[in-house]
Amino acid sequence: MDNLEKHIRDNQEVFNDHRADRAKMWAEIESRLDKEKTKVIPLWKKPIFKVAATVAVLLGLSTLIGINFFDNTTDTKDGFVSQELQDIDMHYRSLVSYQVKLVEQNDKLSENDKQEFLSFMNELDKEYEELRLEMRNNLDNQLVLEAIVSNYKKRIELIENLLHHLKEPQIKDENYGYTL
């Protein structure tokens, strides 16, 4: 190491006091550069681009109007039917699921009887799914809705009859001692 290098290392803090002013340096460099003004021609001032923009706007508007016009005719009808089907489905599905739970939790039925009954309910579920598919195909929505409601009512009636039949012997046992 020579003395100069050693002196620089020992006095490094003194040399670091002065920092370069980058903004001032860039301003000096920029002032020396040749300034050419570039001519900017906006694209929207050219006639070809005006025509292209007009065509694009007209195509967009006609597409939006066409979509709204043609979709409105089928959407309102399907929306109404779908909403009606959802309402019916929510109402009856909750009733059926509650009553199926009652049957599953009933101690008086054997496991075999429960399985047989639940398999019959599954068949009615499959019939219901077929009716929903028919509803999507727009065959005759009113008839399909009536068939769906009748399917649910049939399920509820079967469950109620089973539960009533299971409670009947209990009622007879309670009334046995009160004969007048």
PDB file of C-alpha atoms in Angstrom:
ATOM      1  CA  MET A   1       0.000   0.000   0.000  1.00  0.00           C
ATOM      2  CA  ASP A   2       1.253   3.333  -0.834  1.00  0.00           C
ATOM      3  CA  ASN A   3       0.832   6.425   1.282  1.00  0.00           C
ATOM      4  CA  LEU A   4      -1.903   7.961  -0.854  1.00  0.00           C
ATOM      5  CA  GLU A   5      -4.129   4.919  -0.593  1.00  0.00           C
ATOM      6  CA  LYS A   6      -3.524   4.706   3.160  1.00  0.00           C
ATOM      7  CA  HIS A   7      -4.318   8.409   3.561  1.00  0.00           C
ATOM      8  CA  ILE A   8      -7.592   7.978   1.608  1.00  0.00           C
ATOM      9  CA  ARG A   9      -8.680   5.030   3.744  1.00  0.00           C
ATOM     10  CA  ASP A  10      -7.879   6.795   6.990  1.00  0.00           C
ATOM     11  CA  ASN A  11      -9.739   9.969   5.997  1.00  0.00           C
ATOM     12  CA  GLN A  12     -12.698   8.375   4.225  1.00  0.00           C
ATOM     13  CA  GLU A  13     -15.275  10.304   6.271  1.00  0.00           C
ATOM     14  CA  VAL A  14     -13.811  13.623   5.196  1.00  0.00           C
ATOM     15  CA  PHE A  15     -14.131  12.680   1.527  1.00  0.00           C
ATOM     16  CA  ASN A  16     -17.749  11.548   1.983  1.00  0.00           C
ATOM     17  CA  ASP A  17     -18.914  14.942   3.286  1.00  0.00           C
ATOM     18  CA  HIS A  18     -19.393  16.334  -0.183  1.00  0.00           C
ATOM     19  CA  ARG A  19     -22.127  14.632  -2.157  1.00  0.00           C
ATOM     20  CA  ALA A  20     -22.937  15.267  -5.782  1.00  0.00           C
ATOM     21  CA  ASP A  21     -26.102  17.240  -6.493  1.00  0.00           C
ATOM     22  CA  ARG A  22     -27.714  15.027  -9.088  1.00  0.00           C
ATOM     23  CA  ALA A  23     -30.448  17.479 -10.003  1.00  0.00           C
ATOM     24  CA  LYS A  24     -27.882  20.179 -10.701  1.00  0.00           C
ATOM     25  CA  MET A  25     -25.745  17.783 -12.739  1.00  0.00           C
ATOM     26  CA  TRP A  26     -28.732  16.627 -14.824  1.00  0.00           C
ATOM     27  CA  ALA A  27     -29.814  20.228 -15.451  1.00  0.00           C
ATOM     28  CA  GLU A  28     -26.324  20.992 -16.776  1.00  0.00           C
ATOM     29  CA  ILE A  29     -26.332  17.915 -19.031  1.00  0.00           C
ATOM     30  CA  GLU A  30     -29.822  18.679 -20.303  1.00  0.00           C
ATOM     31  CA  SER A  31     -28.922  22.263 -21.196  1.00  0.00           C
ATOM     32  CA  ARG A  32     -26.130  21.009 -23.465  1.00  0.00           C
ATOM     33  CA  LEU A  33     -28.376  18.603 -25.375  1.00  0.00           C
ATOM     34  CA  ASP A  34     -29.859  19.584 -28.718  1.00  0.00           C
ATOM     35  CA  LYS A  35     -33.495  20.333 -28.324  1.00  0.00           C
ATOM     36  CA  GLU A  36     -35.491  19.215 -31.322  1.00  0.00           C
ATOM     37  CA  LYS A  37     -39.147  19.866 -31.327  1.00  0.00           C
ATOM     38  CA  THR A  38     -41.016  16.852 -32.581  1.00  0.00           C
ATOM     39  CA  LYS A  39     -44.157  17.426 -34.477  1.00  0.00           C
ATOM     40  CA  VAL A  40     -47.051  15.571 -32.883  1.00  0.00           C
ATOM     41  CA  ILE A  41     -49.997  14.728 -35.083  1.00  0.00           C
ATOM     42  CA  PRO A  42     -52.968  13.493 -33.072  1.00  0.00           C
ATOM     43  CA  LEU A  43     -54.542  10.414 -34.613  1.00  0.00           C
ATOM     44  CA  TRP A  44     -58.086  11.611 -34.039  1.00  0.00           C
ATOM     45  CA  LYS A  45     -57.532  14.524 -36.430  1.00  0.00           C
ATOM     46  CA  LYS A  46     -56.942  12.248 -39.417  1.00  0.00           C
ATOM     47  CA  PRO A  47     -60.130  11.521 -41.401  1.00  0.00           C
ATOM     48  CA  ILE A  48     -59.542   7.755 -41.605  1.00  0.00           C
ATOM     49  CA  PHE A  49     -59.496   7.439 -37.827  1.00  0.00           C
ATOM     50  CA  LYS A  50     -62.669   9.528 -37.507  1.00  0.00           C
ATOM     51  CA  VAL A  51     -64.465   7.126 -39.844  1.00  0.00           C
ATOM     52  CA  ALA A  52     -63.085   4.066 -38.012  1.00  0.00           C
ATOM     53  CA  ALA A  53     -64.157   5.454 -34.627  1.00  0.00           C
ATOM     54  CA  THR A  54     -67.657   6.207 -35.926  1.00  0.00           C
ATOM     55  CA  VAL A  55     -68.027   2.676 -37.307  1.00  0.00           C
ATOM     56  CA  ALA A  56     -66.794   1.166 -34.022  1.00  0.00           C
ATOM     57  CA  VAL A  57     -69.255   3.232 -31.969  1.00  0.00           C
ATOM     58  CA  LEU A  58     -72.167   2.336 -34.263  1.00  0.00           C
ATOM     59  CA  LEU A  59     -71.306  -1.376 -34.138  1.00  0.00           C
ATOM     60  CA  GLY A  60     -71.048  -1.282 -30.352  1.00  0.00           C
ATOM     61  CA  LEU A  61     -74.376   0.491 -29.934  1.00  0.00           C
ATOM     62  CA  SER A  62     -76.190  -1.809 -32.350  1.00  0.00           C
ATOM     63  CA  THR A  63     -74.758  -4.862 -30.560  1.00  0.00           C
ATOM     64  CA  LEU A  64     -75.904  -3.587 -27.158  1.00  0.00           C
ATOM     65  CA  ILE A  65     -79.378  -2.753 -28.459  1.00  0.00           C
ATOM     66  CA  GLY A  66     -79.653  -6.137 -30.184  1.00  0.00           C
ATOM     67  CA  ILE A  67     -78.588  -8.061 -27.084  1.00  0.00           C
ATOM     68  CA  ASN A  68     -81.021  -6.169 -24.858  1.00  0.00           C
ATOM     69  CA  PHE A  69     -83.892  -6.515 -27.311  1.00  0.00           C
ATOM     70  CA  PHE A  70     -83.537 -10.236 -27.985  1.00  0.00           C
ATOM     71  CA  ASP A  71     -82.648 -11.266 -24.435  1.00  0.00           C
ATOM     72  CA  ASN A  72     -85.535  -9.403 -22.794  1.00  0.00           C
ATOM     73  CA  THR A  73     -88.176 -11.543 -24.456  1.00  0.00           C
ATOM     74  CA  THR A  74     -86.936 -14.820 -22.972  1.00  0.00           C
ATOM     75  CA  ASP A  75     -85.311 -13.510 -19.797  1.00  0.00           C
ATOM     76  CA  THR A  76     -88.447 -12.175 -18.142  1.00  0.00           C
ATOM     77  CA  LYS A  77     -90.382 -15.363 -18.709  1.00  0.00           C
ATOM     78  CA  ASP A  78     -87.511 -17.603 -17.574  1.00  0.00           C
ATOM     79  CA  GLY A  79     -86.737 -15.318 -14.648  1.00  0.00           C
ATOM     80  CA  PHE A  80     -90.324 -15.483 -13.440  1.00  0.00           C
ATOM     81  CA  VAL A  81     -90.484 -19.260 -13.785  1.00  0.00           C
ATOM     82  CA  SER A  82     -87.076 -19.693 -12.161  1.00  0.00           C
ATOM     83  CA  GLN A  83     -88.067 -17.470  -9.248  1.00  0.00           C
ATOM     84  CA  GLU A  84     -91.347 -19.325  -8.828  1.00  0.00           C
ATOM     85  CA  LEU A  85     -89.521 -22.663  -8.939  1.00  0.00           C
ATOM     86  CA  GLN A  86     -86.994 -21.459  -6.360  1.00  0.00           C
ATOM     87  CA  ASP A  87     -89.761 -20.325  -4.010  1.00  0.00           C
ATOM     88  CA  ILE A  88     -91.607 -23.626  -4.345  1.00  0.00           C
ATOM     89  CA  ASP A  89     -88.401 -25.589  -3.980  1.00  0.00           C
ATOM     90  CA  MET A  90     -87.303 -23.731  -0.827  1.00  0.00           C
ATOM     91  CA  HIS A  91     -90.679 -24.111   0.858  1.00  0.00           C
ATOM     92  CA  TYR A  92     -91.275 -27.775   0.164  1.00  0.00           C
ATOM     93  CA  ARG A  93     -87.663 -28.900   0.474  1.00  0.00           C
ATOM     94  CA  SER A  94     -87.486 -27.615   4.049  1.00  0.00           C
ATOM     95  CA  LEU A  95     -90.744 -29.393   4.937  1.00  0.00           C
ATOM     96  CA  VAL A  96     -89.631 -32.671   3.374  1.00  0.00           C
ATOM     97  CA  SER A  97     -86.155 -32.599   4.916  1.00  0.00           C
ATOM     98  CA  TYR A  98     -87.610 -31.951   8.392  1.00  0.00           C
ATOM     99  CA  GLN A  99     -90.047 -34.821   8.087  1.00  0.00           C
ATOM    100  CA  VAL A 100     -87.406 -37.188   6.667  1.00  0.00           C
ATOM    101  CA  LYS A 101     -85.278 -36.437   9.737  1.00  0.00           C
ATOM    102  CA  LEU A 102     -88.235 -37.321  11.934  1.00  0.00           C
ATOM    103  CA  VAL A 103     -88.537 -40.671  10.144  1.00  0.00           C
ATOM    104  CA  GLU A 104     -84.792 -41.324  10.420  1.00  0.00           C
ATOM    105  CA  GLN A 105     -84.810 -40.568  14.155  1.00  0.00           C
ATOM    106  CA  ASN A 106     -87.915 -42.610  14.902  1.00  0.00           C
ATOM    107  CA  ASP A 107     -87.116 -45.583  17.156  1.00  0.00           C
ATOM    108  CA  LYS A 108     -90.257 -47.544  16.317  1.00  0.00           C
ATOM    109  CA  LEU A 109     -89.161 -48.229  12.737  1.00  0.00           C
ATOM    110  CA  SER A 110     -86.671 -50.976  11.993  1.00  0.00           C
ATOM    111  CA  GLU A 111     -83.582 -50.146   9.964  1.00  0.00           C
ATOM    112  CA  ASN A 112     -84.943 -52.185   7.066  1.00  0.00           C
ATOM    113  CA  ASP A 113     -88.207 -50.210   7.065  1.00  0.00           C
ATOM    114  CA  LYS A 114     -86.292 -46.928   7.220  1.00  0.00           C
ATOM    115  CA  GLN A 115     -84.085 -47.943   4.299  1.00  0.00           C
ATOM    116  CA  GLU A 116     -87.081 -49.042   2.236  1.00  0.00           C
ATOM    117  CA  PHE A 117     -88.919 -45.804   2.942  1.00  0.00           C
ATOM    118  CA  LEU A 118     -85.866 -43.643   2.209  1.00  0.00           C
ATOM    119  CA  SER A 119     -85.206 -45.493  -1.052  1.00  0.00           C
ATOM    120  CA  PHE A 120     -88.778 -44.689  -2.107  1.00  0.00           C
ATOM    121  CA  MET A 121     -88.085 -41.044  -1.221  1.00  0.00           C
ATOM    122  CA  ASN A 122     -84.947 -41.184  -3.375  1.00  0.00           C
ATOM    123  CA  GLU A 123     -87.062 -42.384  -6.312  1.00  0.00           C
ATOM    124  CA  LEU A 124     -89.315 -39.370  -5.824  1.00  0.00           C
ATOM    125  CA  ASP A 125     -86.182 -37.181  -5.730  1.00  0.00           C
ATOM    126  CA  LYS A 126     -85.101 -38.594  -9.097  1.00  0.00           C
ATOM    127  CA  GLU A 127     -88.561 -37.869 -10.504  1.00  0.00           C
ATOM    128  CA  TYR A 128     -88.246 -34.319  -9.195  1.00  0.00           C
ATOM    129  CA  GLU A 129     -84.869 -33.863 -10.927  1.00  0.00           C
ATOM    130  CA  GLU A 130     -86.414 -35.030 -14.211  1.00  0.00           C
ATOM    131  CA  LEU A 131     -89.170 -32.460 -13.779  1.00  0.00           C
ATOM    132  CA  ARG A 132     -86.584 -29.737 -13.206  1.00  0.00           C
ATOM    133  CA  LEU A 133     -84.826 -30.731 -16.434  1.00  0.00           C
ATOM    134  CA  GLU A 134     -88.148 -30.514 -18.273  1.00  0.00           C
ATOM    135  CA  MET A 135     -88.647 -27.071 -16.764  1.00  0.00           C
ATOM    136  CA  ARG A 136     -85.320 -25.950 -18.262  1.00  0.00           C
ATOM    137  CA  ASN A 137     -86.402 -27.205 -21.681  1.00  0.00           C
ATOM    138  CA  ASN A 138     -89.480 -24.910 -21.492  1.00  0.00           C
ATOM    139  CA  LEU A 139     -91.941 -27.600 -22.495  1.00  0.00           C
ATOM    140  CA  ASP A 140     -95.044 -26.466 -20.634  1.00  0.00           C
ATOM    141  CA  ASN A 141     -93.952 -24.619 -17.541  1.00  0.00           C
ATOM    142  CA  GLN A 142     -97.307 -24.451 -15.780  1.00  0.00           C
ATOM    143  CA  LEU A 143     -97.862 -28.203 -16.066  1.00  0.00           C
ATOM    144  CA  VAL A 144     -94.320 -28.935 -14.949  1.00  0.00           C
ATOM    145  CA  LEU A 145     -94.686 -26.618 -11.936  1.00  0.00           C
ATOM    146  CA  GLU A 146     -97.910 -28.372 -10.987  1.00  0.00           C
ATOM    147  CA  ALA A 147     -96.166 -31.748 -11.317  1.00  0.00           C
ATOM    148  CA  ILE A 148     -93.310 -30.548  -9.087  1.00  0.00           C
ATOM    149  CA  VAL A 149     -95.750 -29.323  -6.442  1.00  0.00           C
ATOM    150  CA  SER A 150     -97.661 -32.605  -6.652  1.00  0.00           C
ATOM    151  CA  ASN A 151     -94.379 -34.525  -6.251  1.00  0.00           C
ATOM    152  CA  TYR A 152     -93.561 -32.591  -3.087  1.00  0.00           C
ATOM    153  CA  LYS A 153     -97.094 -32.996  -1.749  1.00  0.00           C
ATOM    154  CA  LYS A 154     -96.907 -36.739  -2.385  1.00  0.00           C
ATOM    155  CA  ARG A 155     -93.680 -36.957  -0.402  1.00  0.00           C
ATOM    156  CA  ILE A 156     -95.075 -34.934   2.484  1.00  0.00           C
ATOM    157  CA  GLU A 157     -98.296 -36.956   2.537  1.00  0.00           C
ATOM    158  CA  LEU A 158     -96.380 -40.258   2.611  1.00  0.00           C
ATOM    159  CA  ILE A 159     -94.189 -39.106   5.467  1.00  0.00           C
ATOM    160  CA  GLU A 160     -97.141 -37.728   7.437  1.00  0.00           C
ATOM    161  CA  ASN A 161     -99.080 -40.977   6.963  1.00  0.00           C
ATOM    162  CA  LEU A 162     -96.106 -43.009   8.162  1.00  0.00           C
ATOM    163  CA  LEU A 163     -95.568 -40.803  11.214  1.00  0.00           C
ATOM    164  CA  HIS A 164     -99.293 -40.806  12.017  1.00  0.00           C
ATOM    165  CA  HIS A 165     -99.405 -44.598  11.688  1.00  0.00           C
ATOM    166  CA  LEU A 166     -96.474 -44.885  14.098  1.00  0.00           C
ATOM    167  CA  LYS A 167     -98.128 -42.585  16.666  1.00  0.00           C
ATOM    168  CA  GLU A 168    -101.531 -44.298  16.440  1.00  0.00           C
ATOM    169  CA  PRO A 169    -100.714 -47.281  18.736  1.00  0.00           C
ATOM    170  CA  GLN A 170     -99.333 -44.853  21.316  1.00  0.00           C
ATOM    171  CA  ILE A 171    -102.627 -42.921  21.316  1.00  0.00           C
ATOM    172  CA  LYS A 172    -104.608 -46.144  21.743  1.00  0.00           C
ATOM    173  CA  ASP A 173    -102.384 -47.155  24.675  1.00  0.00           C
ATOM    174  CA  GLU A 174    -102.930 -43.796  26.391  1.00  0.00           C
ATOM    175  CA  ASN A 175    -106.722 -43.992  25.977  1.00  0.00           C
ATOM    176  CA  TYR A 176    -106.903 -47.625  27.107  1.00  0.00           C
ATOM    177  CA  GLY A 177    -107.448 -46.927  30.801  1.00  0.00           C
ATOM    178  CA  TYR A 178    -109.993 -44.132  30.352  1.00  0.00           C
ATOM    179  CA  THR A 179    -112.960 -46.043  29.011  1.00  0.00           C
ATOM    180  CA  LEU A 180    -116.224 -44.764  30.455  1.00  0.00           C
TER     181      LEU A 180
END
